[in-house]
Amino acid sequence: MKVLFVCLGNICRSPLAEAVFKHKIQKLNLQHRISADSCGTGNYHIGDQPDPRTIKIASKNGVEIRHEARQLSAADLSTFDHLFAMDQNNLKGILRLPGADRHAHKIKRMREFDPQGPGDVPDPYYGTLQDFQYVYDMLDRTLDAFINSEVKL
Ligand code: 4NP
């Protein structure tokens, strides 16, 4: 199973989601059958490392993060089994890709799996470190719920 996390810049939310997800998958010893990546709908940060606050929050929570930002492309639709949009705008960005209607069943908003959702994973870019921790906690419980319902089969 291949999972793609999608946000706008691919330096805050989606690389964090990817790192937290991989950490959980590794702990469950499922890395031989589950892989993950992340990307952004925008092109502003292509090639960039995650935001320093993303790295700080990951490390504070014991999660290793390693990613270079890249932009979403139409090929991602066939490569991945699940494409998770962090918010409604990112969802629209995925749905605008050529051929997206054929893959619509794979495309969801991340917080559809949040026990406290649905809604958007808020963009913490203009926020504080506390906002990054808020996003971390949201992703942490949402990814547990996704793993419990779709991955541990
Ligand atoms: P992300 O956050 O989509 O969670 O990576 C953002 C990062 C950068 C920008 C916006 C959101 N930006 O406008 O540069």
Short mmCIF file of C-alpha atoms and ligand atoms in Angstrom, two decimals:
data_model
loop_
_atom_site.label_atom_id
_atom_site.label_comp_id
_atom_site.label_asym_id
_atom_site.label_seq_id
_atom_site.Cartn_x
_atom_site.Cartn_y
_atom_site.Cartn_z
CA MET A 1 0.00 0.00 0.00
CA LYS A 2 1.29 3.43 -0.97
CA VAL A 3 0.06 6.55 0.80
CA LEU A 4 0.59 10.16 -0.31
CA PHE A 5 0.07 13.17 1.98
CA VAL A 6 -0.65 16.44 0.22
CA CYS A 7 -0.57 20.03 1.48
CA LEU A 8 0.26 23.37 -0.14
CA GLY A 9 3.97 23.99 0.40
CA ASN A 10 5.11 20.45 1.38
CA ILE A 11 7.24 21.89 4.19
CA CYS A 12 4.82 21.88 7.17
CA ARG A 13 1.79 19.59 7.32
CA SER A 14 2.32 16.85 4.73
CA PRO A 15 5.98 16.06 5.50
CA LEU A 16 4.99 15.87 9.18
CA ALA A 17 2.10 13.51 8.34
CA GLU A 18 4.49 11.38 6.25
CA ALA A 19 7.07 11.22 9.07
CA VAL A 20 4.51 10.39 11.79
CA PHE A 21 2.89 7.76 9.57
CA LYS A 22 6.24 6.11 8.73
CA HIS A 23 7.16 6.13 12.43
CA LYS A 24 3.95 4.28 13.29
CA ILE A 25 4.36 1.83 10.40
CA GLN A 26 7.93 1.07 11.48
CA LYS A 27 6.78 0.45 15.05
CA LEU A 28 4.18 -2.00 13.75
CA ASN A 29 6.87 -3.63 11.60
CA LEU A 30 4.74 -3.09 8.48
CA GLN A 31 7.34 -1.16 6.47
CA HIS A 32 7.77 -4.06 4.00
CA ARG A 33 4.23 -3.55 2.73
CA ILE A 34 3.36 0.08 3.45
CA SER A 35 5.18 3.11 2.05
CA ALA A 36 4.49 6.82 2.14
CA ASP A 37 5.51 10.09 0.53
CA SER A 38 4.33 13.69 0.62
CA CYS A 39 4.07 16.60 -1.80
CA GLY A 40 2.56 20.05 -2.23
CA THR A 41 0.03 21.43 -4.66
CA GLY A 42 2.12 24.62 -4.91
CA ASN A 43 5.57 25.09 -6.39
CA TYR A 44 7.02 27.70 -3.98
CA HIS A 45 9.19 25.34 -1.95
CA ILE A 46 10.33 22.69 -4.44
CA GLY A 47 13.62 21.19 -3.21
CA ASP A 48 13.34 22.71 0.27
CA GLN A 49 13.82 20.86 3.55
CA PRO A 50 10.88 20.83 5.98
CA ASP A 51 10.27 24.11 7.85
CA PRO A 52 12.58 24.35 10.92
CA ARG A 53 9.47 24.32 13.15
CA THR A 54 8.25 21.09 11.51
CA ILE A 55 11.65 19.52 12.24
CA LYS A 56 11.59 20.81 15.82
CA ILE A 57 8.11 19.44 16.56
CA ALA A 58 8.90 16.08 14.94
CA SER A 59 12.07 15.74 16.99
CA LYS A 60 10.36 16.88 20.20
CA ASN A 61 7.89 14.04 19.70
CA GLY A 62 10.56 11.46 18.90
CA VAL A 63 9.88 11.28 15.17
CA GLU A 64 12.62 11.36 12.55
CA ILE A 65 11.84 13.56 9.55
CA ARG A 66 13.61 13.46 6.20
CA HIS A 67 12.04 14.99 3.13
CA GLU A 68 12.73 17.28 0.20
CA ALA A 69 9.70 19.23 -0.99
CA ARG A 70 8.21 18.30 -4.35
CA GLN A 71 5.10 19.27 -6.26
CA LEU A 72 2.09 17.04 -6.84
CA SER A 73 1.85 15.59 -10.36
CA ALA A 74 -0.74 13.65 -12.35
CA ALA A 75 1.45 10.52 -12.15
CA ASP A 76 0.84 10.43 -8.38
CA LEU A 77 -2.74 9.44 -9.09
CA SER A 78 -1.71 6.06 -10.47
CA THR A 79 1.27 5.52 -8.15
CA PHE A 80 -0.58 5.86 -4.84
CA ASP A 81 -3.47 3.93 -3.27
CA HIS A 82 -4.49 6.72 -0.90
CA LEU A 83 -4.04 10.44 -1.47
CA PHE A 84 -4.76 12.52 1.63
CA ALA A 85 -5.40 16.24 1.27
CA MET A 86 -4.68 18.25 4.41
CA ASP A 87 -7.41 20.80 3.61
CA GLN A 88 -10.21 21.62 1.22
CA ASN A 89 -7.97 23.68 -1.10
CA ASN A 90 -5.44 20.87 -1.36
CA LEU A 91 -8.33 18.52 -2.14
CA LYS A 92 -9.40 20.80 -4.99
CA GLY A 93 -5.78 20.85 -6.21
CA ILE A 94 -5.72 17.05 -6.42
CA LEU A 95 -9.14 16.87 -8.07
CA ARG A 96 -8.00 19.32 -10.77
CA LEU A 97 -5.29 16.93 -12.00
CA PRO A 98 -6.02 15.39 -15.38
CA GLY A 99 -7.60 11.98 -14.85
CA ALA A 100 -8.52 12.65 -11.21
CA ASP A 101 -12.13 11.55 -11.68
CA ARG A 102 -10.96 8.00 -12.50
CA HIS A 103 -9.08 7.91 -9.17
CA ALA A 104 -11.65 9.77 -7.07
CA HIS A 105 -12.14 6.82 -4.70
CA LYS A 106 -8.52 7.16 -3.50
CA ILE A 107 -8.69 10.90 -2.80
CA LYS A 108 -9.81 12.02 0.65
CA ARG A 109 -9.43 14.74 3.19
CA MET A 110 -7.08 13.63 5.97
CA ARG A 111 -9.50 14.45 8.76
CA GLU A 112 -12.17 12.12 7.43
CA PHE A 113 -10.34 9.66 9.69
CA ASP A 114 -10.04 12.03 12.65
CA PRO A 115 -12.24 10.87 15.56
CA GLN A 116 -12.62 14.62 16.26
CA GLY A 117 -13.05 15.54 12.59
CA PRO A 118 -13.89 16.14 9.84
CA GLY A 119 -12.45 19.50 8.81
CA ASP A 120 -9.14 20.90 7.68
CA VAL A 121 -5.68 20.32 9.08
CA PRO A 122 -4.99 24.03 9.61
CA ASP A 123 -1.99 25.60 7.92
CA PRO A 124 0.52 26.43 10.69
CA TYR A 125 2.92 28.34 8.40
CA TYR A 126 2.01 31.78 9.75
CA GLY A 127 1.51 30.45 13.27
CA THR A 128 3.62 29.57 16.29
CA LEU A 129 5.36 26.41 17.46
CA GLN A 130 2.21 25.72 19.46
CA ASP A 131 0.24 25.59 16.21
CA PHE A 132 2.69 23.00 14.90
CA GLN A 133 2.15 20.89 18.03
CA TYR A 134 -1.63 21.24 17.53
CA VAL A 135 -1.21 19.92 13.97
CA TYR A 136 1.06 17.14 15.24
CA ASP A 137 -1.56 15.96 17.78
CA MET A 138 -4.28 16.07 15.13
CA LEU A 139 -2.18 14.01 12.70
CA ASP A 140 -1.14 11.60 15.44
CA ARG A 141 -4.72 10.58 16.37
CA THR A 142 -5.95 10.73 12.76
CA LEU A 143 -3.18 8.44 11.49
CA ASP A 144 -3.85 5.99 14.33
CA ALA A 145 -7.49 5.86 13.23
CA PHE A 146 -6.50 5.39 9.56
CA ILE A 147 -4.05 2.61 10.47
CA ASN A 148 -6.65 0.87 12.63
CA SER A 149 -9.35 0.98 9.98
CA GLU A 150 -7.46 0.52 6.70
CA VAL A 151 -3.91 -0.66 7.28
CA LYS A 152 -3.97 -3.39 9.92
CA LEU A 153 -6.02 -5.73 7.74
P1 4NP B 1 2.21 23.56 4.26
O1 4NP B 1 2.38 25.05 4.80
O2 4NP B 1 1.24 23.63 3.11
O3 4NP B 1 1.63 22.83 5.44
O4 4NP B 1 3.58 23.07 3.86
C1 4NP B 1 2.72 26.12 3.98
C2 4NP B 1 4.04 26.35 3.66
C3 4NP B 1 4.37 27.44 2.87
C4 4NP B 1 3.39 28.28 2.41
C5 4NP B 1 2.06 28.05 2.72
C6 4NP B 1 1.73 26.96 3.51
N1 4NP B 1 3.73 29.41 1.63
O5 4NP B 1 2.83 30.21 1.30
O6 4NP B 1 4.91 29.61 1.29
#
